[in-house]
PDB file of N, CA and C in Angstrom:
ATOM      1  N   MET A   1       9.396   9.410 -20.679  1.00  0.00           N
ATOM      2  CA  MET A   1       8.116   9.503 -20.025  1.00  0.00           C
ATOM      3  C   MET A   1       8.327   9.775 -18.537  1.00  0.00           C
ATOM      4  N   ARG A   2       7.513  10.618 -18.008  1.00  0.00           N
ATOM      5  CA  ARG A   2       7.640  10.979 -16.605  1.00  0.00           C
ATOM      6  C   ARG A   2       7.108   9.899 -15.696  1.00  0.00           C
ATOM      7  N   ARG A   3       7.819   9.644 -14.637  1.00  0.00           N
ATOM      8  CA  ARG A   3       7.421   8.618 -13.678  1.00  0.00           C
ATOM      9  C   ARG A   3       6.373   9.176 -12.732  1.00  0.00           C
ATOM     10  N   LYS A   4       5.333   8.396 -12.492  1.00  0.00           N
ATOM     11  CA  LYS A   4       4.286   8.800 -11.560  1.00  0.00           C
ATOM     12  C   LYS A   4       4.886   8.877 -10.160  1.00  0.00           C
ATOM     13  N   SER A   5       4.646   9.991  -9.497  1.00  0.00           N
ATOM     14  CA  SER A   5       5.186  10.123  -8.147  1.00  0.00           C
ATOM     15  C   SER A   5       4.049  10.283  -7.151  1.00  0.00           C
ATOM     16  N   CYS A   6       4.284   9.765  -6.002  1.00  0.00           N
ATOM     17  CA  CYS A   6       3.304   9.842  -4.921  1.00  0.00           C
ATOM     18  C   CYS A   6       3.507  11.152  -4.172  1.00  0.00           C
ATOM     19  N   GLY A   7       2.428  11.816  -3.810  1.00  0.00           N
ATOM     20  CA  GLY A   7       2.528  13.089  -3.114  1.00  0.00           C
ATOM     21  C   GLY A   7       2.858  12.947  -1.643  1.00  0.00           C
ATOM     22  N   TRP A   8       2.844  11.744  -1.139  1.00  0.00           N
ATOM     23  CA  TRP A   8       3.145  11.505   0.265  1.00  0.00           C
ATOM     24  C   TRP A   8       3.772  10.130   0.377  1.00  0.00           C
ATOM     25  N   PHE A   9       4.304   9.845   1.533  1.00  0.00           N
ATOM     26  CA  PHE A   9       4.958   8.564   1.736  1.00  0.00           C
ATOM     27  C   PHE A   9       4.525   7.995   3.075  1.00  0.00           C
ATOM     28  N   MET A  10       4.221   6.715   3.056  1.00  0.00           N
ATOM     29  CA  MET A  10       3.864   6.008   4.276  1.00  0.00           C
ATOM     30  C   MET A  10       4.693   4.728   4.300  1.00  0.00           C
ATOM     31  N   PRO A  11       5.360   4.448   5.404  1.00  0.00           N
ATOM     32  CA  PRO A  11       6.133   3.205   5.469  1.00  0.00           C
ATOM     33  C   PRO A  11       5.240   1.985   5.235  1.00  0.00           C
ATOM     34  N   GLU A  12       5.832   0.938   4.682  1.00  0.00           N
ATOM     35  CA  GLU A  12       5.087  -0.266   4.311  1.00  0.00           C
ATOM     36  C   GLU A  12       4.314  -0.852   5.497  1.00  0.00           C
ATOM     37  N   ALA A  13       4.952  -0.944   6.654  1.00  0.00           N
ATOM     38  CA  ALA A  13       4.290  -1.514   7.833  1.00  0.00           C
ATOM     39  C   ALA A  13       3.080  -0.683   8.239  1.00  0.00           C
ATOM     40  N   ASP A  14       3.215   0.639   8.172  1.00  0.00           N
ATOM     41  CA  ASP A  14       2.094   1.513   8.517  1.00  0.00           C
ATOM     42  C   ASP A  14       0.965   1.374   7.506  1.00  0.00           C
ATOM     43  N   MET A  15       1.329   1.207   6.237  1.00  0.00           N
ATOM     44  CA  MET A  15       0.322   1.070   5.200  1.00  0.00           C
ATOM     45  C   MET A  15      -0.465  -0.227   5.393  1.00  0.00           C
ATOM     46  N   LEU A  16       0.209  -1.314   5.719  1.00  0.00           N
ATOM     47  CA  LEU A  16      -0.469  -2.580   5.962  1.00  0.00           C
ATOM     48  C   LEU A  16      -1.391  -2.481   7.178  1.00  0.00           C
ATOM     49  N   SER A  17      -0.927  -1.808   8.210  1.00  0.00           N
ATOM     50  CA  SER A  17      -1.752  -1.596   9.395  1.00  0.00           C
ATOM     51  C   SER A  17      -2.982  -0.747   9.060  1.00  0.00           C
ATOM     52  N   MET A  18      -2.785   0.285   8.264  1.00  0.00           N
ATOM     53  CA  MET A  18      -3.890   1.157   7.859  1.00  0.00           C
ATOM     54  C   MET A  18      -4.904   0.382   7.024  1.00  0.00           C
ATOM     55  N   LEU A  19      -4.435  -0.489   6.152  1.00  0.00           N
ATOM     56  CA  LEU A  19      -5.346  -1.298   5.346  1.00  0.00           C
ATOM     57  C   LEU A  19      -6.203  -2.216   6.224  1.00  0.00           C
ATOM     58  N   ARG A  20      -5.605  -2.811   7.257  1.00  0.00           N
ATOM     59  CA  ARG A  20      -6.376  -3.652   8.179  1.00  0.00           C
ATOM     60  C   ARG A  20      -7.429  -2.826   8.917  1.00  0.00           C
ATOM     61  N   PHE A  21      -7.035  -1.627   9.356  1.00  0.00           N
ATOM     62  CA  PHE A  21      -7.949  -0.733  10.061  1.00  0.00           C
ATOM     63  C   PHE A  21      -9.116  -0.324   9.153  1.00  0.00           C
ATOM     64  N   ILE A  22      -8.820   0.006   7.908  1.00  0.00           N
ATOM     65  CA  ILE A  22      -9.854   0.399   6.950  1.00  0.00           C
ATOM     66  C   ILE A  22     -10.813  -0.758   6.712  1.00  0.00           C
ATOM     67  N   ASP A  23     -10.287  -1.971   6.572  1.00  0.00           N
ATOM     68  CA  ASP A  23     -11.154  -3.134   6.375  1.00  0.00           C
ATOM     69  C   ASP A  23     -12.099  -3.329   7.560  1.00  0.00           C
ATOM     70  N   GLU A  24     -11.595  -3.140   8.771  1.00  0.00           N
ATOM     71  CA  GLU A  24     -12.448  -3.261   9.960  1.00  0.00           C
ATOM     72  C   GLU A  24     -13.568  -2.216   9.931  1.00  0.00           C
ATOM     73  N   LYS A  25     -13.237  -1.007   9.562  1.00  0.00           N
ATOM     74  CA  LYS A  25     -14.231   0.067   9.501  1.00  0.00           C
ATOM     75  C   LYS A  25     -15.265  -0.186   8.411  1.00  0.00           C
ATOM     76  N   ILE A  26     -14.821  -0.695   7.261  1.00  0.00           N
ATOM     77  CA  ILE A  26     -15.739  -0.971   6.157  1.00  0.00           C
ATOM     78  C   ILE A  26     -16.758  -2.030   6.572  1.00  0.00           C
ATOM     79  N   ARG A  27     -16.316  -3.043   7.321  1.00  0.00           N
ATOM     80  CA  ARG A  27     -17.215  -4.119   7.757  1.00  0.00           C
ATOM     81  C   ARG A  27     -18.137  -3.703   8.901  1.00  0.00           C
ATOM     82  N   SER A  28     -17.849  -2.595   9.542  1.00  0.00           N
ATOM     83  CA  SER A  28     -18.647  -2.136  10.674  1.00  0.00           C
ATOM     84  C   SER A  28     -20.063  -1.767  10.237  1.00  0.00           C
ATOM     85  N   ARG A  29     -21.042  -2.129  11.036  1.00  0.00           N
ATOM     86  CA  ARG A  29     -22.433  -1.781  10.744  1.00  0.00           C
ATOM     87  C   ARG A  29     -22.736  -0.336  11.125  1.00  0.00           C
ATOM     88  N   MET A  30     -21.850   0.283  11.854  1.00  0.00           N
ATOM     89  CA  MET A  30     -22.071   1.647  12.343  1.00  0.00           C
ATOM     90  C   MET A  30     -21.704   2.718  11.312  1.00  0.00           C
ATOM     91  N   ILE A  31     -21.132   2.320  10.198  1.00  0.00           N
ATOM     92  CA  ILE A  31     -20.625   3.290   9.234  1.00  0.00           C
ATOM     93  C   ILE A  31     -21.679   3.620   8.175  1.00  0.00           C
ATOM     94  N   ASP A  32     -21.756   4.878   7.835  1.00  0.00           N
ATOM     95  CA  ASP A  32     -22.659   5.362   6.797  1.00  0.00           C
ATOM     96  C   ASP A  32     -22.153   4.892   5.429  1.00  0.00           C
ATOM     97  N   ALA A  33     -23.070   4.592   4.507  1.00  0.00           N
ATOM     98  CA  ALA A  33     -22.692   4.095   3.184  1.00  0.00           C
ATOM     99  C   ALA A  33     -21.782   5.070   2.452  1.00  0.00           C
ATOM    100  N   ARG A  34     -22.014   6.366   2.621  1.00  0.00           N
ATOM    101  CA  ARG A  34     -21.181   7.392   1.972  1.00  0.00           C
ATOM    102  C   ARG A  34     -19.742   7.293   2.467  1.00  0.00           C
ATOM    103  N   HIS A  35     -19.582   7.133   3.773  1.00  0.00           N
ATOM    104  CA  HIS A  35     -18.244   7.019   4.341  1.00  0.00           C
ATOM    105  C   HIS A  35     -17.600   5.689   3.965  1.00  0.00           C
ATOM    106  N   GLN A  36     -18.411   4.665   3.859  1.00  0.00           N
ATOM    107  CA  GLN A  36     -17.892   3.359   3.460  1.00  0.00           C
ATOM    108  C   GLN A  36     -17.318   3.437   2.043  1.00  0.00           C
ATOM    109  N   ASP A  37     -18.009   4.145   1.149  1.00  0.00           N
ATOM    110  CA  ASP A  37     -17.514   4.314  -0.225  1.00  0.00           C
ATOM    111  C   ASP A  37     -16.167   5.034  -0.246  1.00  0.00           C
ATOM    112  N   VAL A  38     -16.026   6.025   0.606  1.00  0.00           N
ATOM    113  CA  VAL A  38     -14.765   6.772   0.677  1.00  0.00           C
ATOM    114  C   VAL A  38     -13.649   5.862   1.183  1.00  0.00           C
ATOM    115  N   LEU A  39     -13.938   5.052   2.184  1.00  0.00           N
ATOM    116  CA  LEU A  39     -12.927   4.137   2.711  1.00  0.00           C
ATOM    117  C   LEU A  39     -12.533   3.074   1.685  1.00  0.00           C
ATOM    118  N   VAL A  40     -13.495   2.614   0.898  1.00  0.00           N
ATOM    119  CA  VAL A  40     -13.186   1.637  -0.150  1.00  0.00           C
ATOM    120  C   VAL A  40     -12.236   2.267  -1.160  1.00  0.00           C
ATOM    121  N   ARG A  41     -12.498   3.499  -1.539  1.00  0.00           N
ATOM    122  CA  ARG A  41     -11.621   4.198  -2.496  1.00  0.00           C
ATOM    123  C   ARG A  41     -10.229   4.412  -1.896  1.00  0.00           C
ATOM    124  N   LEU A  42     -10.174   4.802  -0.631  1.00  0.00           N
ATOM    125  CA  LEU A  42      -8.881   4.991   0.041  1.00  0.00           C
ATOM    126  C   LEU A  42      -8.111   3.681   0.081  1.00  0.00           C
ATOM    127  N   ARG A  43      -8.810   2.580   0.364  1.00  0.00           N
ATOM    128  CA  ARG A  43      -8.151   1.276   0.392  1.00  0.00           C
ATOM    129  C   ARG A  43      -7.564   0.947  -0.986  1.00  0.00           C
ATOM    130  N   GLU A  44      -8.310   1.236  -2.047  1.00  0.00           N
ATOM    131  CA  GLU A  44      -7.811   0.989  -3.399  1.00  0.00           C
ATOM    132  C   GLU A  44      -6.550   1.799  -3.687  1.00  0.00           C
ATOM    133  N   ILE A  45      -6.547   3.050  -3.271  1.00  0.00           N
ATOM    134  CA  ILE A  45      -5.376   3.907  -3.491  1.00  0.00           C
ATOM    135  C   ILE A  45      -4.165   3.352  -2.752  1.00  0.00           C
ATOM    136  N   LEU A  46      -4.357   2.985  -1.486  1.00  0.00           N
ATOM    137  CA  LEU A  46      -3.245   2.454  -0.699  1.00  0.00           C
ATOM    138  C   LEU A  46      -2.740   1.134  -1.278  1.00  0.00           C
ATOM    139  N   GLU A  47      -3.659   0.265  -1.701  1.00  0.00           N
ATOM    140  CA  GLU A  47      -3.240  -1.005  -2.286  1.00  0.00           C
ATOM    141  C   GLU A  47      -2.455  -0.787  -3.580  1.00  0.00           C
ATOM    142  N   ASN A  48      -2.895   0.157  -4.397  1.00  0.00           N
ATOM    143  CA  ASN A  48      -2.163   0.463  -5.632  1.00  0.00           C
ATOM    144  C   ASN A  48      -0.778   1.012  -5.336  1.00  0.00           C
ATOM    145  N   ASP A  49      -0.692   1.908  -4.356  1.00  0.00           N
ATOM    146  CA  ASP A  49       0.615   2.449  -3.979  1.00  0.00           C
ATOM    147  C   ASP A  49       1.527   1.351  -3.445  1.00  0.00           C
ATOM    148  N   LEU A  50       0.969   0.442  -2.659  1.00  0.00           N
ATOM    149  CA  LEU A  50       1.758  -0.653  -2.111  1.00  0.00           C
ATOM    150  C   LEU A  50       2.222  -1.589  -3.227  1.00  0.00           C
ATOM    151  N   ASP A  51       1.343  -1.878  -4.183  1.00  0.00           N
ATOM    152  CA  ASP A  51       1.731  -2.700  -5.327  1.00  0.00           C
ATOM    153  C   ASP A  51       2.851  -2.038  -6.123  1.00  0.00           C
ATOM    154  N   ASP A  52       2.725  -0.732  -6.363  1.00  0.00           N
ATOM    155  CA  ASP A  52       3.778   0.002  -7.078  1.00  0.00           C
ATOM    156  C   ASP A  52       5.090  -0.052  -6.315  1.00  0.00           C
ATOM    157  N   PHE A  53       5.010   0.064  -4.996  1.00  0.00           N
ATOM    158  CA  PHE A  53       6.218   0.007  -4.163  1.00  0.00           C
ATOM    159  C   PHE A  53       6.893  -1.346  -4.309  1.00  0.00           C
ATOM    160  N   TRP A  54       6.099  -2.418  -4.271  1.00  0.00           N
ATOM    161  CA  TRP A  54       6.669  -3.764  -4.381  1.00  0.00           C
ATOM    162  C   TRP A  54       7.246  -4.014  -5.770  1.00  0.00           C
ATOM    163  N   LEU A  55       6.592  -3.487  -6.802  1.00  0.00           N
ATOM    164  CA  LEU A  55       7.092  -3.682  -8.164  1.00  0.00           C
ATOM    165  C   LEU A  55       8.364  -2.889  -8.432  1.00  0.00           C
ATOM    166  N   ASN A  56       8.478  -1.708  -7.841  1.00  0.00           N
ATOM    167  CA  ASN A  56       9.625  -0.837  -8.091  1.00  0.00           C
ATOM    168  C   ASN A  56      10.732  -0.997  -7.066  1.00  0.00           C
ATOM    169  N   ARG A  57      10.551  -1.911  -6.132  1.00  0.00           N
ATOM    170  CA  ARG A  57      11.559  -2.138  -5.095  1.00  0.00           C
ATOM    171  C   ARG A  57      12.819  -2.682  -5.757  1.00  0.00           C
ATOM    172  N   PRO A  58      13.959  -2.047  -5.494  1.00  0.00           N
ATOM    173  CA  PRO A  58      15.198  -2.560  -6.103  1.00  0.00           C
ATOM    174  C   PRO A  58      15.548  -3.921  -5.510  1.00  0.00           C
ATOM    175  N   SER A  59      15.960  -4.824  -6.384  1.00  0.00           N
ATOM    176  CA  SER A  59      16.361  -6.138  -5.887  1.00  0.00           C
ATOM    177  C   SER A  59      17.736  -6.014  -5.250  1.00  0.00           C
ATOM    178  N   ILE A  60      17.859  -6.603  -4.104  1.00  0.00           N
ATOM    179  CA  ILE A  60      19.125  -6.528  -3.361  1.00  0.00           C
ATOM    180  C   ILE A  60      19.861  -7.842  -3.558  1.00  0.00           C
ATOM    181  N   GLU A  61      21.022  -7.739  -4.179  1.00  0.00           N
ATOM    182  CA  GLU A  61      21.839  -8.919  -4.410  1.00  0.00           C
ATOM    183  C   GLU A  61      23.030  -8.878  -3.472  1.00  0.00           C
ATOM    184  N   PRO A  62      23.340  -9.989  -2.859  1.00  0.00           N
ATOM    185  CA  PRO A  62      24.521 -10.012  -1.980  1.00  0.00           C
ATOM    186  C   PRO A  62      25.793  -9.711  -2.780  1.00  0.00           C
ATOM    187  N   ALA A  63      26.737  -9.052  -2.146  1.00  0.00           N
ATOM    188  CA  ALA A  63      27.986  -8.661  -2.800  1.00  0.00           C
ATOM    189  C   ALA A  63      28.803  -9.891  -3.191  1.00  0.00           C
ATOM    190  N   ASN A  64      28.625 -11.003  -2.492  1.00  0.00           N
ATOM    191  CA  ASN A  64      29.400 -12.213  -2.766  1.00  0.00           C
ATOM    192  C   ASN A  64      28.938 -12.961  -4.001  1.00  0.00           C
ATOM    193  N   THR A  65      27.795 -12.637  -4.543  1.00  0.00           N
ATOM    194  CA  THR A  65      27.246 -13.372  -5.681  1.00  0.00           C
ATOM    195  C   THR A  65      28.184 -13.351  -6.868  1.00  0.00           C
ATOM    196  N   GLN A  66      28.750 -12.185  -7.180  1.00  0.00           N
ATOM    197  CA  GLN A  66      29.647 -12.075  -8.319  1.00  0.00           C
ATOM    198  C   GLN A  66      30.961 -12.806  -8.053  1.00  0.00           C
ATOM    199  N   GLU A  67      31.435 -12.760  -6.824  1.00  0.00           N
ATOM    200  CA  GLU A  67      32.677 -13.441  -6.476  1.00  0.00           C
ATOM    201  C   GLU A  67      32.523 -14.957  -6.583  1.00  0.00           C
ATOM    202  N   GLU A  68      31.341 -15.491  -6.158  1.00  0.00           N
ATOM    203  CA  GLU A  68      31.123 -16.927  -6.191  1.00  0.00           C
ATOM    204  C   GLU A  68      30.986 -17.423  -7.630  1.00  0.00           C
ATOM    205  N   ALA A  69      30.440 -16.586  -8.518  1.00  0.00           N
ATOM    206  CA  ALA A  69      30.244 -16.982  -9.899  1.00  0.00           C
ATOM    207  C   ALA A  69      31.564 -17.058 -10.661  1.00  0.00           C
ATOM    208  N   ALA A  70      32.574 -16.341 -10.227  1.00  0.00           N
ATOM    209  CA  ALA A  70      33.851 -16.305 -10.945  1.00  0.00           C
ATOM    210  C   ALA A  70      34.708 -17.501 -10.677  1.00  0.00           C
TER     211      ALA A  70
END
C-alpha cells in the first residue's frame, strides 16, 4: 500500500506557531465567517499532519542500550 505523502513540509516549531496564530485569528471578531471556516479547515489539516509526524517519528534509542543489556 502506498504511503500518504505530504506535498509540503513545515518544521514542527513553525507548525505549532502557525496553529497558535490561526487560533487567534479564529477567535477574532473582525474575521468574516467564510474566512473563519477556511482557517478552521487549515487548522485541522495542520493538526492531522502534526499527528502523523508524531506517530511516524522514528524512536531514537541510545547506542549504549544494547551494550548495557548484554
